[in-house]
Coordinates of C-alpha atoms in Angstrom, one line a residue:
X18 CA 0.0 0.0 0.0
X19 CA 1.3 3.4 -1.1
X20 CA 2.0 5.5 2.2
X21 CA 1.8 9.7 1.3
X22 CA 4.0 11.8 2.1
X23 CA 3.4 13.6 5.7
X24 CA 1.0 16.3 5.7
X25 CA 2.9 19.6 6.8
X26 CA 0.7 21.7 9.5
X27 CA 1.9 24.9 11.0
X28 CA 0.7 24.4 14.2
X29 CA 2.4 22.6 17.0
X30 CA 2.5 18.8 16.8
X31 CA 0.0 16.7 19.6
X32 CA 1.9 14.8 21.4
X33 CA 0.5 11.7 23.5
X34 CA 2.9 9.3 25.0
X35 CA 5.7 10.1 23.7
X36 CA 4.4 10.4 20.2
X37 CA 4.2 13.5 17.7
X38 CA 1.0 13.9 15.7
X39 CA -0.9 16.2 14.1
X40 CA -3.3 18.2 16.0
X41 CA -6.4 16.5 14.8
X42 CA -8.2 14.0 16.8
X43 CA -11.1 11.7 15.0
X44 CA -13.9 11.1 17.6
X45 CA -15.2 8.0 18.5
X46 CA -18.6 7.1 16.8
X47 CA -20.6 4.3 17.0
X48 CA -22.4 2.2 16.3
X49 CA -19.8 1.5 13.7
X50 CA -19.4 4.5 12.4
X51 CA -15.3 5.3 13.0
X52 CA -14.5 1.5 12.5
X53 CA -10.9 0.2 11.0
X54 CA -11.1 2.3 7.6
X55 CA -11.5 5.3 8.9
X56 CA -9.3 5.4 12.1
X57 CA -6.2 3.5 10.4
X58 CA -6.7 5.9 7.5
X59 CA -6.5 8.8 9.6
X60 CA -3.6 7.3 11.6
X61 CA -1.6 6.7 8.8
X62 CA -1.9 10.7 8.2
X63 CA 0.1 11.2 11.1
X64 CA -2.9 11.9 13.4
X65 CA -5.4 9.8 16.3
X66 CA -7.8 7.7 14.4
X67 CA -10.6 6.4 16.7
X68 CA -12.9 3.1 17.0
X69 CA -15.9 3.0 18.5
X70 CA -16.3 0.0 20.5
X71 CA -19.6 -1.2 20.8
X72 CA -21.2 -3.8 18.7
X73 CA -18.9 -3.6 15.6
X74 CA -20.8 -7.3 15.0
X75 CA -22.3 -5.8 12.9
X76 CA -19.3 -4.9 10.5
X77 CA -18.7 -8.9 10.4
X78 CA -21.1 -11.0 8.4
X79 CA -20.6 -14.0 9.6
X80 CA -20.4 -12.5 13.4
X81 CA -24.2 -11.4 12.6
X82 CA -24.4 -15.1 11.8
X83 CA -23.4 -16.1 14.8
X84 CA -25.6 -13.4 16.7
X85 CA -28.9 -13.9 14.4
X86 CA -31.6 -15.1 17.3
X87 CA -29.4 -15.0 20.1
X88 CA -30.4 -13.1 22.8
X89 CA -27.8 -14.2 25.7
X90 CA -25.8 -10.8 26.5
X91 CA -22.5 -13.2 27.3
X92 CA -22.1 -14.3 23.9
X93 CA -23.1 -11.0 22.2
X94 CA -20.4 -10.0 24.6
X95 CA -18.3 -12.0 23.2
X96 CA -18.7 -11.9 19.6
X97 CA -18.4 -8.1 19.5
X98 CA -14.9 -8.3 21.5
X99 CA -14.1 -10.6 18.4
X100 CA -14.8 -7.5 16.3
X101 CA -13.5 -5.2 18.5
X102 CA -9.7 -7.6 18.2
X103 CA -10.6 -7.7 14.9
X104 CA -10.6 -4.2 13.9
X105 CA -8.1 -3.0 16.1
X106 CA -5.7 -5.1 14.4
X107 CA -6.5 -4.1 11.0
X108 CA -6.9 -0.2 11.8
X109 CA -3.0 -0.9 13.0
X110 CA -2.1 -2.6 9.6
X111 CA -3.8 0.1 7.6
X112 CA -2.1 2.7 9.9
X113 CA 1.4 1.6 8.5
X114 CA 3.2 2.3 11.9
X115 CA 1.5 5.7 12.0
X116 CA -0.4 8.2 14.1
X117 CA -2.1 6.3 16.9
X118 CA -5.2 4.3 17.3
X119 CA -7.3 4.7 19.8
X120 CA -10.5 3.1 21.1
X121 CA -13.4 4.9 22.3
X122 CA -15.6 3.0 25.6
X123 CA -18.1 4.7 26.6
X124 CA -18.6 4.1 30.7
X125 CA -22.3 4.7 30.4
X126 CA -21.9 0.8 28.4
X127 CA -22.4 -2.3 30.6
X128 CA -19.2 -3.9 29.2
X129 CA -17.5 -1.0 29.1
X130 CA -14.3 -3.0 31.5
X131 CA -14.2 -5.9 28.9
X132 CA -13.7 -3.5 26.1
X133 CA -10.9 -1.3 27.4
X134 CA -9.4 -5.0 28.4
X135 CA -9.7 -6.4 24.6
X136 CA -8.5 -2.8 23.6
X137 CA -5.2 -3.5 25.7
X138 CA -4.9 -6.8 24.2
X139 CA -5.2 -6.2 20.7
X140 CA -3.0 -3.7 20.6
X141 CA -4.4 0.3 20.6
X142 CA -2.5 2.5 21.5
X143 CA -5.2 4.6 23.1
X144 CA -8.1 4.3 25.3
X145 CA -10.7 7.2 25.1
X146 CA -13.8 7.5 28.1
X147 CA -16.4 9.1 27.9
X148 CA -20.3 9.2 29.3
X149 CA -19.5 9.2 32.8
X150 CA -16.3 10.0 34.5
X151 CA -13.8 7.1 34.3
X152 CA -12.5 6.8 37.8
X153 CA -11.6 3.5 37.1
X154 CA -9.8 3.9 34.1
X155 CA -6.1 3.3 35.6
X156 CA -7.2 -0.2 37.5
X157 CA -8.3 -1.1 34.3
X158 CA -5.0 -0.8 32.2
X159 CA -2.8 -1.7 34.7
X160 CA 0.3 -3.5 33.0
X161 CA -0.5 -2.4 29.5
X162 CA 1.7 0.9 28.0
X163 CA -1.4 2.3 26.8
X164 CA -2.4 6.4 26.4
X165 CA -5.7 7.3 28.4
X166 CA -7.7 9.9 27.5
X167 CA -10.7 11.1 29.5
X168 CA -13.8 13.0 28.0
X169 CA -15.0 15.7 30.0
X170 CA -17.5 19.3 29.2
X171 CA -15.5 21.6 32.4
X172 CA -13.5 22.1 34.7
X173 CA -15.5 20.4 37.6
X174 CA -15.5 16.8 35.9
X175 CA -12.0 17.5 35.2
X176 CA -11.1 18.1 38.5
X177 CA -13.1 15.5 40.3
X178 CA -11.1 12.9 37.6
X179 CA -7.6 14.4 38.1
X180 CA -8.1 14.4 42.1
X181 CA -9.0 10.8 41.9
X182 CA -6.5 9.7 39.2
X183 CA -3.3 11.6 41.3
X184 CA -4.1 9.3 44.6
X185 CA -3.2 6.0 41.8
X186 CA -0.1 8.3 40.7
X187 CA -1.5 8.5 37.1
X188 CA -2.2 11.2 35.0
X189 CA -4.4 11.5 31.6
X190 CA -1.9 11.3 28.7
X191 CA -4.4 14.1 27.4
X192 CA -8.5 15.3 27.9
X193 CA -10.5 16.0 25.8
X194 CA -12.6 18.9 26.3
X195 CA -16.4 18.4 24.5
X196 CA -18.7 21.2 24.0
X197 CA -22.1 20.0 24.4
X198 CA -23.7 22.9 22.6
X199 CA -22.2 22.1 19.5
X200 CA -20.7 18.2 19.7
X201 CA -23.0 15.4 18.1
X202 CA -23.6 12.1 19.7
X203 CA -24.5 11.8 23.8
X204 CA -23.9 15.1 25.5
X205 CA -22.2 16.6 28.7
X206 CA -24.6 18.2 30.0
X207 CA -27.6 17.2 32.9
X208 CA -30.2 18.5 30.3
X209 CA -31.0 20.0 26.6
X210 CA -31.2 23.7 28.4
X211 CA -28.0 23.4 29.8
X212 CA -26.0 22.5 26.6
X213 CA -25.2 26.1 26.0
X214 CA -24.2 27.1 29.6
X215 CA -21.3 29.4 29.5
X216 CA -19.3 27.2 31.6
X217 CA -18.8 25.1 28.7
X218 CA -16.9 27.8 26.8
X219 CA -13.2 26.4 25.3
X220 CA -11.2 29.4 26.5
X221 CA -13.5 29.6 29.9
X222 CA -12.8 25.6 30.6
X223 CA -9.3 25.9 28.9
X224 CA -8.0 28.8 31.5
X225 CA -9.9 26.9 34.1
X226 CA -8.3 23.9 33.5
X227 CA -4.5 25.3 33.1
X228 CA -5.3 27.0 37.1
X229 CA -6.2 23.5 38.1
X230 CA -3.4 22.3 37.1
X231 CA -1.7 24.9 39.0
X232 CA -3.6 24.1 41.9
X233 CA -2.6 20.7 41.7
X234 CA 1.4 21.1 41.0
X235 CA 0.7 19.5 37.6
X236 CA 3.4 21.3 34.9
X237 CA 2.0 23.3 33.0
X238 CA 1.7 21.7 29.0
X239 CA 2.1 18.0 31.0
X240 CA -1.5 17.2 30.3
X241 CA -2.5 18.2 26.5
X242 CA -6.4 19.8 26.0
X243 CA -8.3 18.8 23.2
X244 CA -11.2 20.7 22.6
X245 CA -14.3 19.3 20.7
X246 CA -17.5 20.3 18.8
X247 CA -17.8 23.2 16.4
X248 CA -14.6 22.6 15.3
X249 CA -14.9 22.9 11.2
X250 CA -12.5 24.9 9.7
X251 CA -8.8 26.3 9.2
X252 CA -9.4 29.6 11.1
X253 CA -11.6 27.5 14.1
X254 CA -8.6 25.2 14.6
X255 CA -6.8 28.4 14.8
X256 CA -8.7 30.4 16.9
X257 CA -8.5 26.9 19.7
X258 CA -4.9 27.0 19.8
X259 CA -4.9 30.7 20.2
X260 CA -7.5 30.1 23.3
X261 CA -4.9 27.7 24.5
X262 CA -6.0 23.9 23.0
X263 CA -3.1 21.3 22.0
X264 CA -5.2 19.8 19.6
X265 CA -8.9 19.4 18.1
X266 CA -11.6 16.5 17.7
X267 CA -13.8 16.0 15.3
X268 CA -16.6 13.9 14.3
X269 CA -19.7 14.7 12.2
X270 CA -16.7 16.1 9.4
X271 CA -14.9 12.5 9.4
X272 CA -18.1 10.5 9.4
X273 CA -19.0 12.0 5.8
X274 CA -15.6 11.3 4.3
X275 CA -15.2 9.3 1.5
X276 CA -13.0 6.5 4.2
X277 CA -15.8 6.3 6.5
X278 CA -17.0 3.5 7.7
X279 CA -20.8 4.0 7.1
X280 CA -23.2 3.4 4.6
X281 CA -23.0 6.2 1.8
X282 CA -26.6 7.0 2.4
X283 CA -25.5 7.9 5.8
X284 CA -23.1 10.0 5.0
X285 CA -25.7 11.8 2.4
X286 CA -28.0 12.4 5.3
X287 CA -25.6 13.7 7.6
X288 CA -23.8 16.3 4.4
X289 CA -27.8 16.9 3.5
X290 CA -28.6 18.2 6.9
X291 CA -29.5 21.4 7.4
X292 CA -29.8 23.4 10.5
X293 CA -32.7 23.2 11.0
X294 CA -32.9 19.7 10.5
X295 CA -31.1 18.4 13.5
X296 CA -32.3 18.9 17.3
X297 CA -31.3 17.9 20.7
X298 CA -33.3 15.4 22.7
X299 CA -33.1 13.3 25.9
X300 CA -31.2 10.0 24.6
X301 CA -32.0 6.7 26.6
X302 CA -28.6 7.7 29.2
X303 CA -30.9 10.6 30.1
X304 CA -28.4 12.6 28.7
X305 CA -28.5 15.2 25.5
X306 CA -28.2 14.2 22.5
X307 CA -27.6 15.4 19.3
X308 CA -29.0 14.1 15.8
X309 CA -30.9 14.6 12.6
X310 CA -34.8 14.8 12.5
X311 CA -35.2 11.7 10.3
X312 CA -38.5 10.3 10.0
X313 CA -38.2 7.8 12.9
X314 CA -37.3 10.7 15.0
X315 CA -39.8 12.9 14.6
X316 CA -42.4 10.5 15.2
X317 CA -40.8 9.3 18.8
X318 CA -40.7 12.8 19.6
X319 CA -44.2 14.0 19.1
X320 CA -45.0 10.7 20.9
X321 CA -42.4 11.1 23.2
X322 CA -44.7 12.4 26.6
X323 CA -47.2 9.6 25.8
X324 CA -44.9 7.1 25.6
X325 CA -43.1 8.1 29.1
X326 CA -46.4 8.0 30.8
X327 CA -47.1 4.8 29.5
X328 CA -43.6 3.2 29.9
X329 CA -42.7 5.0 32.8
X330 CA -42.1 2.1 35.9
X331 CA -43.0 -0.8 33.7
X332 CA -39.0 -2.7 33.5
X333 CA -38.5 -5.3 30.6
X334 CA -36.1 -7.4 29.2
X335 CA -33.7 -6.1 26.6
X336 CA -35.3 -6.6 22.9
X337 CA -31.7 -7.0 21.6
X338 CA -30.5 -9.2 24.3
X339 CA -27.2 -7.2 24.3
X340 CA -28.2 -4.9 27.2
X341 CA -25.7 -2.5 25.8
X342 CA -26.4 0.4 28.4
X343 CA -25.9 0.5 32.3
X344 CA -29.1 2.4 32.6
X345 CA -31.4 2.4 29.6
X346 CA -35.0 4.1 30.1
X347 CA -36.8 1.7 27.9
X348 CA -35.5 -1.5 29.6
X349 CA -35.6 -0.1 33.2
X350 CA -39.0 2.1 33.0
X351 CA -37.2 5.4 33.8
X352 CA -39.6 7.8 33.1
X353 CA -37.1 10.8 32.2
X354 CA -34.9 9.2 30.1
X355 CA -35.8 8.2 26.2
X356 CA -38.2 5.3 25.8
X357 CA -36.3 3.2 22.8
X358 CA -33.7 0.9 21.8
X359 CA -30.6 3.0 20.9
X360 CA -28.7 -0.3 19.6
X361 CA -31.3 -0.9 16.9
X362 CA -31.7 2.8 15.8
X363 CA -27.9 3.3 15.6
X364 CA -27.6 0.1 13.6
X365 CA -30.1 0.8 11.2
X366 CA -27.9 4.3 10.7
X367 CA -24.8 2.4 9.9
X368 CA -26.9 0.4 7.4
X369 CA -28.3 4.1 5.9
X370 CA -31.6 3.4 6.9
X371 CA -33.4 6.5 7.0
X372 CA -36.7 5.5 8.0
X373 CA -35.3 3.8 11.1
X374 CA -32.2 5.3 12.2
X375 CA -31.0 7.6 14.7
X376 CA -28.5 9.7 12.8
X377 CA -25.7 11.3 15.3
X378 CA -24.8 14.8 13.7
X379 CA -23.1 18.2 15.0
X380 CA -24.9 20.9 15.4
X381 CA -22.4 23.1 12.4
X382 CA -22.0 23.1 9.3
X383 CA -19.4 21.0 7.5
X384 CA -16.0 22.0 5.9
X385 CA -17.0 20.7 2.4
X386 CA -20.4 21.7 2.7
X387 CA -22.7 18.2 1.1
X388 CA -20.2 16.9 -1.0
X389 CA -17.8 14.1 -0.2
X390 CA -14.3 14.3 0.1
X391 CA -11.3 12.6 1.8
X392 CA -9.9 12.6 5.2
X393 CA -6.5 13.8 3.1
X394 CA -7.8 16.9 1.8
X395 CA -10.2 17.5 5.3
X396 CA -6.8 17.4 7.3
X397 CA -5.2 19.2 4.9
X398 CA -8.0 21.7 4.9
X399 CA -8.1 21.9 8.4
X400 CA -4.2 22.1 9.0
X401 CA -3.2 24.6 6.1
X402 CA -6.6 25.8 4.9
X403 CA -5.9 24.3 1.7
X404 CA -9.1 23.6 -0.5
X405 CA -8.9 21.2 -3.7
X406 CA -8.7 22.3 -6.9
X407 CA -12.1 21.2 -8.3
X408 CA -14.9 20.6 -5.7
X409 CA -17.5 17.9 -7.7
X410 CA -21.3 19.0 -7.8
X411 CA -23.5 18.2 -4.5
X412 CA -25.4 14.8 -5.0

């Protein structure tokens, strides 16, 4: 396989572990969605490429094989660590020695501890956390040289984490730093009003953070920030390092490139969206989340009050069997939280279902507008501000 040459960036490499990258982060995003192609493509660019963990069955036919009918969580379990190894080790191979790979758990998950194990095991040089603070993070990588990397919206979740790492002597190898009011996917924030609380602001949680630091008698620059959501251009990349970031994530933007892991009609649907098209809800965590009004959608959220007085108290078994959250509202009648089964809706995404998926998006709009391009020329965009030549026609 033809390796390019290194992308040049003016801005200050990202360095994790050791490890000199570009300052671009992929985010995690699942179901499927950042699987081996697209994190070993973007490694091999010299940045972090990112799995999502959970249920990458269903990028492995004869996994789904395996799983069709099936609805005993311990061999689910065990399949999708299959994919999980699987992937891993092919994201590497693609990667060429390059960049890093990392693996995003979310601790909201019920498996959450046998994922960051396989991730250890296979091989990734990175475990990302987020959905919950991941105070256990360090007991779960003991023995494994492996770069962790907490999620977190402010400076209060940051702190709580760093207090509790520093009694285990262990410090992030980086955070990053999400944005709610912008980010797609689950949310940092106790509620949709909150999403756009100023205490969320990069250069508010960014100064915050470097005083903590302070506070704590952590070096200054030890820790890298990596700010995330909203991120979608040359001069916003800028204008976070100016503020005081090490490096940026990104999501939505690498979903839709041409290397992505997902169907293409999920990528048209995500490029399609416009602003008005996407909307924040309360996902089955009880947190925010982010996504495009597709048809599916809409309906469950005109019918969403009916539903929670019906549901609400009324626990069930899991329809998938997979019991993929710690807390789910549908399965354990929690009248707050969303009444549906996030596995199904996310897979029927990956698949490009529109009729029946839930469609993760951020809330801006992307560097290429709705056409399709690679993650070469959006790190390259993002990096130099360097557009190709000829953009094709949308569609």
């Amino acid at each position: 396989m033809h390796t390019p040459s290194p992308l040049s960036s003016p801005f200050k490499p990202l360095t994790i572990r050791g490890r000199m990258l570009l300052p671009v982060v992929q985010g995690g995003m699942g179901i499927g969605i950042s699987a081996h192609r697209l994190a070993g493509t973007v490694a091999r660019e010299g940045a972090m490429g990112t799995i999502a963990s959970i249920d990458l069955r269903h990028h492995h036919p004869d996994l789904l094989a395996q799983s069709k009918g099936v609805h005993d969580q311990a061999t689910l379990d065990a399949l999708n660590l299959v994919a999980l190894d699987r992937e891993i080790r092919a994201a590497r191979t693609l990667a060429e020695g390059r960049g890093m790979i990392a693996v995003n758990v979310m601790k909201a998950v019920t498996s959450h501890a046998a994922y960051v194990r396989q991730a250890c095991e296979s091989g990734a040089d990175a475990i990302v956390m987020g959905a919950g603070l991941p105070l256990d993070l360090p007991e779960l990588t003991a023995g494994h040289d492996i770069a962790l990397i907490p999620i977190l919206s402010d400076a209060r979740g940051i702190a709580i984490v760093l207090k509790r790492w520093l009694r285990k002597n262990r410090l992030p190898d980086a955070i990053v730093i999400e944005h709610p009011g912008h980010a797609g996917g689950h949310l940092g924030a106790a509620d949709t009003e909150a999403c756009h609380d100023a205490r969320f602001d990069f250069p508010r949680v960014l100064a915050d953070t470097r005083a903590l630091f302070a506070d704590l008698g952590i070096a200054d620059g030890a820790i890298p920030l990596i700010v995330a959501g909203g991120v979608n251009s040359h001069d916003q990349v800028r204008a976070c390092m100016v503020a005081g970031a090490d490096g940026v994530q990104l999501g939505t933007p690498f979903a839709v490139t041409a290397e992505g892991d997902a169907h293409p009609e999920f990528k048209r649907i995500l490029a399609d969206a416009a602003p008005e098209d996407i909307t924040t809800f309360v996902s089955v965590t009880g947190l925010p989340a982010r996504a495009v009004k597709t048809p599916w959608l809409e309906k469950y959220l005109r019918n969403e009050n009916r539903l929670r007085s019906k549901l609400a108290g009324r626990t069930r078994a899991c329809s998938t069997g997979l019991n993929c959250i710690s807390t789910c509202g549908l399965r354990d009648g929690v009248e707050r939280f969303g009444q549906f089964c996030i596995d199904l809706h996310l897979a029927a995404a990956l698949h490009g279902d529109r009729a029946k998926g839930l469609f993760f998006r951020g809330a801006e709009a992307l560097p290429f507008g709705n056409t399709i391009r690679s993650v070469r020329e959006l790190l390259d965009l993002l990096l130099n501000d360097r557009r190709p030549a000829v953009l094709p026609a949308a569609g």
